[in-house]
CSV table of C-alpha atoms and ligand atoms in Angstrom, one decimal:
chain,number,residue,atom,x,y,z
G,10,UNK,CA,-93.0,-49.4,-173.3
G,11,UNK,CA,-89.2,-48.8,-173.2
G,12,UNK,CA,-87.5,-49.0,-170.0
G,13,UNK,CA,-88.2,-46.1,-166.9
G,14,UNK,CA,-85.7,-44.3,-165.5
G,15,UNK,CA,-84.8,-43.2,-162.1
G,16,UNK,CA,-85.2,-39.5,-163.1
G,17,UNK,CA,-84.8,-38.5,-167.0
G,18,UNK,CA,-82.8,-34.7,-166.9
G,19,UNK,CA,-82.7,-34.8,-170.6
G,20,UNK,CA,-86.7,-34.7,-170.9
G,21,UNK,CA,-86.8,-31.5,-167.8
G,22,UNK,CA,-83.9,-29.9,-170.3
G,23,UNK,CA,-85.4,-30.6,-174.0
G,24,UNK,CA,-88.1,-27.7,-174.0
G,25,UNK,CA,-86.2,-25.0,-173.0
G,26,UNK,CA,-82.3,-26.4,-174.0
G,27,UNK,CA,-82.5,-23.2,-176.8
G,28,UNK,CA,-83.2,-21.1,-174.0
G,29,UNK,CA,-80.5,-21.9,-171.8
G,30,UNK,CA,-78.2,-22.1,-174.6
G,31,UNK,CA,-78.4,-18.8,-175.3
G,32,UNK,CA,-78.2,-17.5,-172.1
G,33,UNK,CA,-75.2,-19.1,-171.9
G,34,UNK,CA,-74.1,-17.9,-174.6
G,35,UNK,CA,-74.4,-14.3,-173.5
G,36,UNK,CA,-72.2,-15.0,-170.5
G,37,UNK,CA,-69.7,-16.5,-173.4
G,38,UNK,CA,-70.1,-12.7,-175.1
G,39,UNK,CA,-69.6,-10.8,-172.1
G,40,UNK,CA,-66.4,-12.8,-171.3
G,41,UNK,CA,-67.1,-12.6,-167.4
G,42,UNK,CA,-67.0,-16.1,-166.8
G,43,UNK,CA,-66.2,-15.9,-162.7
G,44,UNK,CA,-68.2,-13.2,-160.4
G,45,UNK,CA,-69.9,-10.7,-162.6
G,46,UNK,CA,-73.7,-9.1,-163.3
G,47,UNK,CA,-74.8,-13.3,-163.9
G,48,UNK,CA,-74.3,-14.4,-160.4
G,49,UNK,CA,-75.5,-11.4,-158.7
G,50,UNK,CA,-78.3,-11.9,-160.5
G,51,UNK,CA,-78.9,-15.6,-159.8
G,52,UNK,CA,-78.0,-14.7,-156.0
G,53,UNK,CA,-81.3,-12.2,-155.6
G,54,UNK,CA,-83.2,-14.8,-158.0
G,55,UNK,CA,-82.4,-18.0,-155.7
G,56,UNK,CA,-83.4,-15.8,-152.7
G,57,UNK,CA,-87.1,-16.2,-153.8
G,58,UNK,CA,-86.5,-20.1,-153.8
G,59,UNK,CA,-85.1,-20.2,-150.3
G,60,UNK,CA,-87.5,-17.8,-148.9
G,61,UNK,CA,-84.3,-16.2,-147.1
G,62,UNK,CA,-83.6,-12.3,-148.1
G,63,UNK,CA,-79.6,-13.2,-148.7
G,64,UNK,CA,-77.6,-15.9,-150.8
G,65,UNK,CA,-74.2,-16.1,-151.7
G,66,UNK,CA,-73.7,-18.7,-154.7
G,67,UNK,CA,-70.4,-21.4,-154.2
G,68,UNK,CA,-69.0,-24.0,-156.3
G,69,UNK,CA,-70.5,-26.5,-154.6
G,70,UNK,CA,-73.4,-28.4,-152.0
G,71,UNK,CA,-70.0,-29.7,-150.3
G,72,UNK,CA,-68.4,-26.5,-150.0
G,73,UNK,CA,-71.3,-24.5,-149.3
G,74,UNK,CA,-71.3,-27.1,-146.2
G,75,UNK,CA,-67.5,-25.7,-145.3
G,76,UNK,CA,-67.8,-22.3,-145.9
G,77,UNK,CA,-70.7,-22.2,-143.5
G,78,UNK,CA,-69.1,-24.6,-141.1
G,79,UNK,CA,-65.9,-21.7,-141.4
G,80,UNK,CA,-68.0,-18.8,-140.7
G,81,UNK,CA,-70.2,-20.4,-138.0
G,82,UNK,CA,-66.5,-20.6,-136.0
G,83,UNK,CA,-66.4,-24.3,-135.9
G,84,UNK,CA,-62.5,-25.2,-135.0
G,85,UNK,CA,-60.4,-27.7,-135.1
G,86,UNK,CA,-60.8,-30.4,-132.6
G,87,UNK,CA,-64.3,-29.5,-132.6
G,88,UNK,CA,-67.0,-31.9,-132.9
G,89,UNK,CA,-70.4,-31.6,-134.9
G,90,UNK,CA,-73.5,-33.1,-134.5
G,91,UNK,CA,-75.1,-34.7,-138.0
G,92,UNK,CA,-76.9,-37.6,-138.7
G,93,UNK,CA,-75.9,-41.1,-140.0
G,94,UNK,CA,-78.3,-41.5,-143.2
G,95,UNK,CA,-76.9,-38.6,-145.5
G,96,UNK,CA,-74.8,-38.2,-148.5
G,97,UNK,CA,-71.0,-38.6,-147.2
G,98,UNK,CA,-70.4,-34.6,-148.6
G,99,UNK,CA,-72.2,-33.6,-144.9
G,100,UNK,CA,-69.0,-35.7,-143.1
G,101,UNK,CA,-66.3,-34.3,-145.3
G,102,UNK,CA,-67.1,-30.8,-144.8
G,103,UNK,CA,-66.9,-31.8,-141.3
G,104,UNK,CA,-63.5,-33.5,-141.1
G,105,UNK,CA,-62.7,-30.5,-143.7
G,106,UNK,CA,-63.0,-27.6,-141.6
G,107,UNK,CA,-60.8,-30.3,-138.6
G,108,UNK,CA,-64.0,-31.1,-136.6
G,109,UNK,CA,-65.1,-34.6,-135.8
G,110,UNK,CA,-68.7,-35.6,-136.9
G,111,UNK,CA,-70.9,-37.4,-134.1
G,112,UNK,CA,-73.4,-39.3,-135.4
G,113,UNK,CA,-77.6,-38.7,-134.1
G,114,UNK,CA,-79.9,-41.5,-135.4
G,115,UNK,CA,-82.8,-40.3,-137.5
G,116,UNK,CA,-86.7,-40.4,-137.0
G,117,UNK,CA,-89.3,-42.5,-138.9
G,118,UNK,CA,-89.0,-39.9,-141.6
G,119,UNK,CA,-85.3,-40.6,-142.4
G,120,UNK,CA,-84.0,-36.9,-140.7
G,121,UNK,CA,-82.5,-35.8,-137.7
G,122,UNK,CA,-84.6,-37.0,-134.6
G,123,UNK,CA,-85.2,-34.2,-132.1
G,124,UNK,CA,-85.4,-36.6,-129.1
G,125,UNK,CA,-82.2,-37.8,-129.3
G,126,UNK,CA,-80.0,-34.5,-130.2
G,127,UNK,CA,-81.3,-33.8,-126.6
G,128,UNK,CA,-80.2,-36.6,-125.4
G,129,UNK,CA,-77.3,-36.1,-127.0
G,130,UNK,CA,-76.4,-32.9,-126.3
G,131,UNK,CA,-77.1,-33.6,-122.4
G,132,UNK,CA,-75.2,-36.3,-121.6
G,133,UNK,CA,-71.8,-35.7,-124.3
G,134,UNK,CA,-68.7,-33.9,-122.5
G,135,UNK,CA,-67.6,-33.3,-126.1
G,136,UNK,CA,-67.5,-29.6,-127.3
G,137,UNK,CA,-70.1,-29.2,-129.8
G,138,UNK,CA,-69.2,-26.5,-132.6
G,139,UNK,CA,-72.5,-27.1,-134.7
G,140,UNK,CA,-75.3,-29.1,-135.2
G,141,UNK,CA,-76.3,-30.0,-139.0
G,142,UNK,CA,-79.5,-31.7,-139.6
G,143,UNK,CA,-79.8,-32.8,-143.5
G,144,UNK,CA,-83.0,-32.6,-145.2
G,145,UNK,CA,-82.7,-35.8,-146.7
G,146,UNK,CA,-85.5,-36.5,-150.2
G,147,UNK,CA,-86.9,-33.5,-149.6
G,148,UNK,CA,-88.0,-33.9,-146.1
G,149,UNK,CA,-86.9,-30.9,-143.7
G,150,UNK,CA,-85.8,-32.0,-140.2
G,151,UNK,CA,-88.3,-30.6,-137.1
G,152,UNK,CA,-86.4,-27.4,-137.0
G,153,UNK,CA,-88.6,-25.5,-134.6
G,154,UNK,CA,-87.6,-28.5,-131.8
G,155,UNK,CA,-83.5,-28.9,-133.4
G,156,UNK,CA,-82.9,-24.8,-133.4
G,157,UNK,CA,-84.8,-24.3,-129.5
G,158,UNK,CA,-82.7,-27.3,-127.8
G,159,UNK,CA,-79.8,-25.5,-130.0
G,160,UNK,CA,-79.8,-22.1,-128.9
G,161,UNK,CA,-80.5,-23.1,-125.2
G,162,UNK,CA,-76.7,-24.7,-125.2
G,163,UNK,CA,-75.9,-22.1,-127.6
G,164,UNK,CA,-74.7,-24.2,-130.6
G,165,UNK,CA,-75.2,-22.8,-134.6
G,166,UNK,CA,-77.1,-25.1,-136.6
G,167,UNK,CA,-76.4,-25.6,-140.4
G,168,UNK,CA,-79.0,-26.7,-142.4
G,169,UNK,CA,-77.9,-29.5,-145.3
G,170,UNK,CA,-80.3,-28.6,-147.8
G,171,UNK,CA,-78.6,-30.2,-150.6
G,172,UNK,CA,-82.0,-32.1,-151.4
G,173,UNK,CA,-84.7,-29.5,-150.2
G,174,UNK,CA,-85.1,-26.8,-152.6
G,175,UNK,CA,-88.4,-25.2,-152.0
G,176,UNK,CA,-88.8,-27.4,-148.5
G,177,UNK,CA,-91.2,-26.2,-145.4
G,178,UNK,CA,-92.1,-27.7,-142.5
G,179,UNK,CA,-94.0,-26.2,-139.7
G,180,UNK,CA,-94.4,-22.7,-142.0
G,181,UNK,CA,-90.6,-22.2,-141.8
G,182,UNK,CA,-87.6,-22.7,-144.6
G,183,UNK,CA,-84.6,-23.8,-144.9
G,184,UNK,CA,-82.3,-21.3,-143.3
G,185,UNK,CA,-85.0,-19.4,-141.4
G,186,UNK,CA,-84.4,-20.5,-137.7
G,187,UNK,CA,-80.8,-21.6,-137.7
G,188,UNK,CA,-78.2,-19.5,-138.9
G,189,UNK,CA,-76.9,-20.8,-142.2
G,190,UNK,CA,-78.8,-23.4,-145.0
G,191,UNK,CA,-76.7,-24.9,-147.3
G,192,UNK,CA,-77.9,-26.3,-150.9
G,193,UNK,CA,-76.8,-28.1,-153.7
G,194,UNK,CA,-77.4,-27.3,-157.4
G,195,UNK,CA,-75.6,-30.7,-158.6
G,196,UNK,CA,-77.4,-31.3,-162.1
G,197,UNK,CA,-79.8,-34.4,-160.7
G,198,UNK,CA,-81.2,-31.7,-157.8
G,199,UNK,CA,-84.3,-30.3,-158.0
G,200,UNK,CA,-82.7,-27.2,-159.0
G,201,UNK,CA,-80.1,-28.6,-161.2
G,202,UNK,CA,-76.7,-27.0,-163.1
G,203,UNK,CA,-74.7,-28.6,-166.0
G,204,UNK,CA,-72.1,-29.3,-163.4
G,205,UNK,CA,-71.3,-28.6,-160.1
G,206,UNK,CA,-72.6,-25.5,-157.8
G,207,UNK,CA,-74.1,-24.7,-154.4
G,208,UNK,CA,-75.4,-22.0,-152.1
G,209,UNK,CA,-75.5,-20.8,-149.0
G,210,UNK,CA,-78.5,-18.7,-147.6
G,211,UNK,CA,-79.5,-17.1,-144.3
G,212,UNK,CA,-81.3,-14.2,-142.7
G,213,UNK,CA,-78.1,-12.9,-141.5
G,214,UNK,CA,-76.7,-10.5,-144.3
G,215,UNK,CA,-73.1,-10.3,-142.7
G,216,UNK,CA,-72.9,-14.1,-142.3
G,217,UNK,CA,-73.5,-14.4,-146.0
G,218,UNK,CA,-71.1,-11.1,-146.0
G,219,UNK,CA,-68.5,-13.9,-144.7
G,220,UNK,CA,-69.3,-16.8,-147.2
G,221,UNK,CA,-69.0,-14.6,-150.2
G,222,UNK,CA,-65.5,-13.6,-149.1
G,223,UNK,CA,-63.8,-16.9,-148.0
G,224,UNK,CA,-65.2,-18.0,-151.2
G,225,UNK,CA,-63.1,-15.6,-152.9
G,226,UNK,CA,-59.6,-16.4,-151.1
G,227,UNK,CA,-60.6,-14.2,-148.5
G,228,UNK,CA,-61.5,-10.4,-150.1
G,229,UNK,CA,-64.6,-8.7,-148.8
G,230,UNK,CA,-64.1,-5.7,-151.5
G,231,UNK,CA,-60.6,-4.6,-152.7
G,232,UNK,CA,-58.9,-6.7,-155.5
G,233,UNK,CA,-55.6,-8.1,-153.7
G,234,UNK,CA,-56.7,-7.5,-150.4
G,235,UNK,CA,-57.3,-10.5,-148.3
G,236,UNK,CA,-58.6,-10.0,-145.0
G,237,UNK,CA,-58.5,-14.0,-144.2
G,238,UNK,CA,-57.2,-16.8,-145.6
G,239,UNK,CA,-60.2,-18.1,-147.8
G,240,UNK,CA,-60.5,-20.9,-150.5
G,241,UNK,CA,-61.8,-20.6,-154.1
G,242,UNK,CA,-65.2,-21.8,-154.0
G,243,UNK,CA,-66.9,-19.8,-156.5
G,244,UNK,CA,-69.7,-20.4,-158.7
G,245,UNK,CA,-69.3,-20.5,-162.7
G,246,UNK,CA,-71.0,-17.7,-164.1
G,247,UNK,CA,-72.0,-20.0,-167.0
G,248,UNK,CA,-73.8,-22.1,-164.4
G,249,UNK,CA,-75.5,-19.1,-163.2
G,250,UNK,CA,-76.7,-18.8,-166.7
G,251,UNK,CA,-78.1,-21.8,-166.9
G,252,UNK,CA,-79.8,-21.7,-163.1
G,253,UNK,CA,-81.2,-18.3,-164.0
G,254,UNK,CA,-83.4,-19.9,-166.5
G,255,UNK,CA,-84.1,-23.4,-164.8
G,256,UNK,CA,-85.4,-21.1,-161.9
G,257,UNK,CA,-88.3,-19.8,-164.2
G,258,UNK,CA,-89.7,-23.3,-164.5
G,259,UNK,CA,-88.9,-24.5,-160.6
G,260,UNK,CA,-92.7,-23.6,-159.5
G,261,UNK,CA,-94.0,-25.1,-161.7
G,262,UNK,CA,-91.9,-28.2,-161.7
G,263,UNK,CA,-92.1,-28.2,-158.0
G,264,UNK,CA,-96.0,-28.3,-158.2
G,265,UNK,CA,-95.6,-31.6,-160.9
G,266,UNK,CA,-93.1,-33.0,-158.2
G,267,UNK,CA,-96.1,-32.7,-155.8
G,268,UNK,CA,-99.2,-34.1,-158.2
G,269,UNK,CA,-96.8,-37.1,-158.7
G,270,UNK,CA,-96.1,-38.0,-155.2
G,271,UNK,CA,-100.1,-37.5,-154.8
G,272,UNK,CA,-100.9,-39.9,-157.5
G,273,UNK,CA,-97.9,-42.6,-156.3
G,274,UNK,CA,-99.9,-42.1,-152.7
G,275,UNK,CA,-102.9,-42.9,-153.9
G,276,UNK,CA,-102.0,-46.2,-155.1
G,277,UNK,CA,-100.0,-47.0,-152.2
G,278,UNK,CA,-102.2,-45.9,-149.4
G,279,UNK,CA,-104.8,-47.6,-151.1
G,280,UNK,CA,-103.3,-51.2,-151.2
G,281,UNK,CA,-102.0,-50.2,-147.0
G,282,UNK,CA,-99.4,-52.0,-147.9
G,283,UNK,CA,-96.3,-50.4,-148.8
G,284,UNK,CA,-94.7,-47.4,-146.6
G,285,UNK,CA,-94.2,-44.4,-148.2
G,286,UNK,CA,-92.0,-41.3,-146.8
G,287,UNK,CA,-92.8,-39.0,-145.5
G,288,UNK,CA,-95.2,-39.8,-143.5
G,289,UNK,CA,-98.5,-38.2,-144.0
G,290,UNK,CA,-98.3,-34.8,-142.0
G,291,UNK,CA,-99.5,-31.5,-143.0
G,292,UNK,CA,-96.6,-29.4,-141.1
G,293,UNK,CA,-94.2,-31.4,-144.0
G,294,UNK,CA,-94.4,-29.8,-147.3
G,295,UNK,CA,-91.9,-31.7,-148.8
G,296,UNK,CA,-89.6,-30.5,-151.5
G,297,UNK,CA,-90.4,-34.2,-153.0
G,298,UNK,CA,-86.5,-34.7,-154.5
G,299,UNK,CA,-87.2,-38.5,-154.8
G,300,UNK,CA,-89.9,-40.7,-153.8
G,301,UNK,CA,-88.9,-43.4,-151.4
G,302,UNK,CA,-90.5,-46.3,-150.6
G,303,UNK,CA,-89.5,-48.4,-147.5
G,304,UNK,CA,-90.0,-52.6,-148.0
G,305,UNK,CA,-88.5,-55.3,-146.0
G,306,UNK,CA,-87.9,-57.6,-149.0
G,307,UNK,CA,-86.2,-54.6,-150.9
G,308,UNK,CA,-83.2,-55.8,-152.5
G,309,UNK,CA,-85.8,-58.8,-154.2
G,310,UNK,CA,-88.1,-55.9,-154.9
G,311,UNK,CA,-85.5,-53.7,-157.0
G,312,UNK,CA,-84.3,-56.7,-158.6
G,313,UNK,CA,-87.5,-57.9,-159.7
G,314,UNK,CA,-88.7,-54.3,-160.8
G,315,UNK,CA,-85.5,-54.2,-162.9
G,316,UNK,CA,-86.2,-57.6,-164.9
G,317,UNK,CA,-89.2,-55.4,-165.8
G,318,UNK,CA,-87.2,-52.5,-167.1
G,319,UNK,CA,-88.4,-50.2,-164.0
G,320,UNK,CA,-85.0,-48.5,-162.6
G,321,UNK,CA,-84.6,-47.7,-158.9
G,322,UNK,CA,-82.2,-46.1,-156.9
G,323,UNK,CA,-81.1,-47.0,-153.0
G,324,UNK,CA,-80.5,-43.8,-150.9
G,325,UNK,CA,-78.0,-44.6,-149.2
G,326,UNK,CA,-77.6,-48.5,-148.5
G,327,UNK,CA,-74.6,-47.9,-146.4
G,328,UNK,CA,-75.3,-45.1,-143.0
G,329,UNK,CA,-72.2,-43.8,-142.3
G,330,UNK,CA,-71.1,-44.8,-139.1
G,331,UNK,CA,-70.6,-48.4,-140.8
G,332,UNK,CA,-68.9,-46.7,-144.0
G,333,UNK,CA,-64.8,-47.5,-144.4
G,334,UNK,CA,-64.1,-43.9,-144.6
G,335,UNK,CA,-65.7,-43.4,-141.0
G,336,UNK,CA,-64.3,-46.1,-139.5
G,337,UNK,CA,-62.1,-44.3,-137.5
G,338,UNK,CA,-65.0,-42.7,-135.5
G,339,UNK,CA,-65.5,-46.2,-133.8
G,340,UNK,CA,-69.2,-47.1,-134.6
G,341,UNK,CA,-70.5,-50.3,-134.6
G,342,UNK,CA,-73.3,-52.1,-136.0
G,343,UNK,CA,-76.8,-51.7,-134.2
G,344,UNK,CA,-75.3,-48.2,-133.2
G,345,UNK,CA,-77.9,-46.6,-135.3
G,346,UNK,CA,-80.9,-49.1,-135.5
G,347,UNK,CA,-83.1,-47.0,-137.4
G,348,UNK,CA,-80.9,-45.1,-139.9
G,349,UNK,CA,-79.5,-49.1,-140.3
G,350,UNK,CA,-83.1,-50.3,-141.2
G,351,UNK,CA,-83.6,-47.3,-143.2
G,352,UNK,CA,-80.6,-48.5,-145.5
G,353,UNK,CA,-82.1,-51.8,-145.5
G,354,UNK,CA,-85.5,-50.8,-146.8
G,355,UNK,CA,-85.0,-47.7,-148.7
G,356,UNK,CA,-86.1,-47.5,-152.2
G,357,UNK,CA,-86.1,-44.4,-154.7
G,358,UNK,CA,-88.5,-45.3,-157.3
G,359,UNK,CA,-88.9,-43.6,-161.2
G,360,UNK,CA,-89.5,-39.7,-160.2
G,361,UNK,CA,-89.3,-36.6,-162.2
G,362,UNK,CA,-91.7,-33.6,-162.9
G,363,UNK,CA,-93.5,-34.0,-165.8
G,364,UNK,CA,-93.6,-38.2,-165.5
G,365,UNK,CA,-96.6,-39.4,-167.5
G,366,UNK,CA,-99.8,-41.2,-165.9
G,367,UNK,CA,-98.9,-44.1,-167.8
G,368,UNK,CA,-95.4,-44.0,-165.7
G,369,UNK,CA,-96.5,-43.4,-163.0
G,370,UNK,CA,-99.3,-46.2,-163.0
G,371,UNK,CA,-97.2,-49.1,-164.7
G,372,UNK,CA,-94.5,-48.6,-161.3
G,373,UNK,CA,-96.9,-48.5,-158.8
G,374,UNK,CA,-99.3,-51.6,-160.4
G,375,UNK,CA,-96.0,-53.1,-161.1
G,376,UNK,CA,-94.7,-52.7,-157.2
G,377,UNK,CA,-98.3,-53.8,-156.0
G,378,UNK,CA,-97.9,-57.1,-157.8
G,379,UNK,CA,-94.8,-57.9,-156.8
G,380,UNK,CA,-95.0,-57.4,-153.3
O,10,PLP,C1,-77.5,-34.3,-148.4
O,10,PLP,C2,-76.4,-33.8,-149.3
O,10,PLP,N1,-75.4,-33.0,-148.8
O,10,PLP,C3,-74.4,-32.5,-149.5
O,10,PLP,C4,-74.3,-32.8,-150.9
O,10,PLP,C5,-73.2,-32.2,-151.6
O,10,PLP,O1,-73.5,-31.5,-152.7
O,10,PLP,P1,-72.6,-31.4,-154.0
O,10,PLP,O2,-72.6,-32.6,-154.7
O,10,PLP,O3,-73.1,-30.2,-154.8
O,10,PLP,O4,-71.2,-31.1,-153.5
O,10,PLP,C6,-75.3,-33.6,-151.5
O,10,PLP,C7,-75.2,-33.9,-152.9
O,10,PLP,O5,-75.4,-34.9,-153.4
O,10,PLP,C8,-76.3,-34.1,-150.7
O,10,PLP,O6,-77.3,-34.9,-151.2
């Protein structure tokens, strides 16, 4: 068998590539290649996704994270509550918009830990602008616990979920309880483009009112009037053309994403010997991005796996309170104990709807024997 990749986007693309093309190709036609009938369209389609009645499409997962950071009135000299094991797009947005990030250790499902926001928020003299808990793999954060301790001290929560298309967790989405979600459509996301784009999404129609003019240098309606000083953040209409069809096949990949994970469990649970995330629970319905695997001996593991032609990916071996680029924040080592052991023992094994029994069984026999 040839080698297995981490994911394989060409595969997801091949049966319906004519079919994006010429959607594409209409937006080509039409010659509205920024704003226009495409997006609008995408924006009520993506709604469905999200489960949240308003979206406003952006150029990207990073500056869906700023724009919402904006309009949730965080200011400079602010600080903002996030967690250490996420992609370092969460932090820029922060330093961004001027705010300082503080870091909250995660829970023994890699995301935001609910215990020690409050202790957080309790004890810091700091003034708190927002709280953003990422949904990292797939995995949604306890939101009914982080959006109660939240509201009581009065703080807006962001939700970064870049990697949680189609997420629930205790019956809610993404979005639902807090007042903005924020997700990436980065081609290797569950919801992928052909380049970069994003979203924002929230119950609030005039919040989303707000993102879809400082994405558009700050005009609500008139051409050349600017009520605010914005940014240009917009999505390409060509990527909505290509979204607009990808979301046709999303359930159905999304259900695939799920039967996988349920075969990989199998295996695993069976042998008791290998930690899988999440944890079993049935308040998580994960959006299943990757499948992770936590081992002590990891880095032997991937290396191993790889001599057999079985690729892997780590995410993220570095948290970011120990990252060069954050080193100004003033963390040390052991400051996070459990987002640092998650970067020690994380591993993101082959995953992609559509992966073959054969796959899926010649990784997981092939991790069981070399553990
Ligand atoms: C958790 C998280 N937040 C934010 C982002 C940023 O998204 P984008 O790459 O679309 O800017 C990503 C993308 O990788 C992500 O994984």
């Amino acid at each position: 068998m040839s080698d297995i990749p981490l994911f394989n986007l060409p595969l997801l693309h091949a049966p319906i590539i004519d079919e994006i093309s010429e959607n594409m190709q209409s937006v080509v036609s039409s010659g509205l290649f920024v704003g226009g009938p495409e997006i609008a369209r995408f924006e009520q389609e993506f709604t469905k996704i999200a489960r949240l009645p308003y979206a406003a499409s952006v150029s990207s997962g990073t500056d869906a994270l700023v724009a919402a950071l904006v309009a949730s009135g965080v200011q400079s000299g602010d600080f903002v509550v996030t967690v250490p094991m996420t992609f370092i797009a969460t932090v820029e947005a922060i330093y961004h918009v001027g705010a300082t990030p503080l870091f909250v250790d995660i829970d023994k499902n890699g995301v935001m830990d609910g215990e020690k926001l409050t202790e957080l928020l309790k004890t810091t003299d700091k003034r708190i602008g927002a709280v953003i808990p990422v949904h990292l793999h797939g995995v949604m954060a306890e939101m009914r616990r982080i959006t109660a301790i939240c509201l009581a001290s009065n703080i807006p929560v962001i939700e970064d979920a870049a990697q949680a298309h189609g997420a629930m967790r205790e019956g809610v989405a993404p979005g639902e309880l807090s007042l903005f979600a924020t997700y990436s459509f980065y081609p290797g996301k569950n919801l992928g483009a052909f380049g970069d784009a994003g979203a924002v999404v929230s119950t609030s129609e005039s919040g989303v009112e707000q993102i879809k003019a400082l994405r558009n240098h700050g005009r609500y309606d008139k051409k050349y009037e600017h009520e605010r000083i914005g940014y240009n953040m917009r999505m390409d209409a060509v990527q909505a053309a290509v979204l607009r069809v990808k979301i046709k096949y999303f359930p159905r990949w999304q259900r695939e994403r799920e039967e996988i994970a349920n075969k990989y469990y199998d295996y695993f649970n069976e042998s008791g010997i290998i930690n899988h995330l999440p944890v079993k629970d049935v308040n998580i319905r994960s959006a299943w991005h990757l499948f992770t695997i936590l081992h002590k001996r990891r880095d032997e593991l991937q290396k191993a796996l790889k001599k057999r032609g079985i690729q892997t990916g780590i995410h993220y071996p570095i948290p970011l309170h120990l990252q060069k680029a954050c080193e100004s924040l003033g963390y040390k080592e052991g400051d996070f104990p459990v987002a640092e052991q998650f970067a020690q023992q994380t591993l993101s094994i082959p995953f992609w709807p559509g992966m073959s029994d054969e796959h899926i069984s010649t990784v997981a026999e092939a991790i069981l024997q070399l553990l």
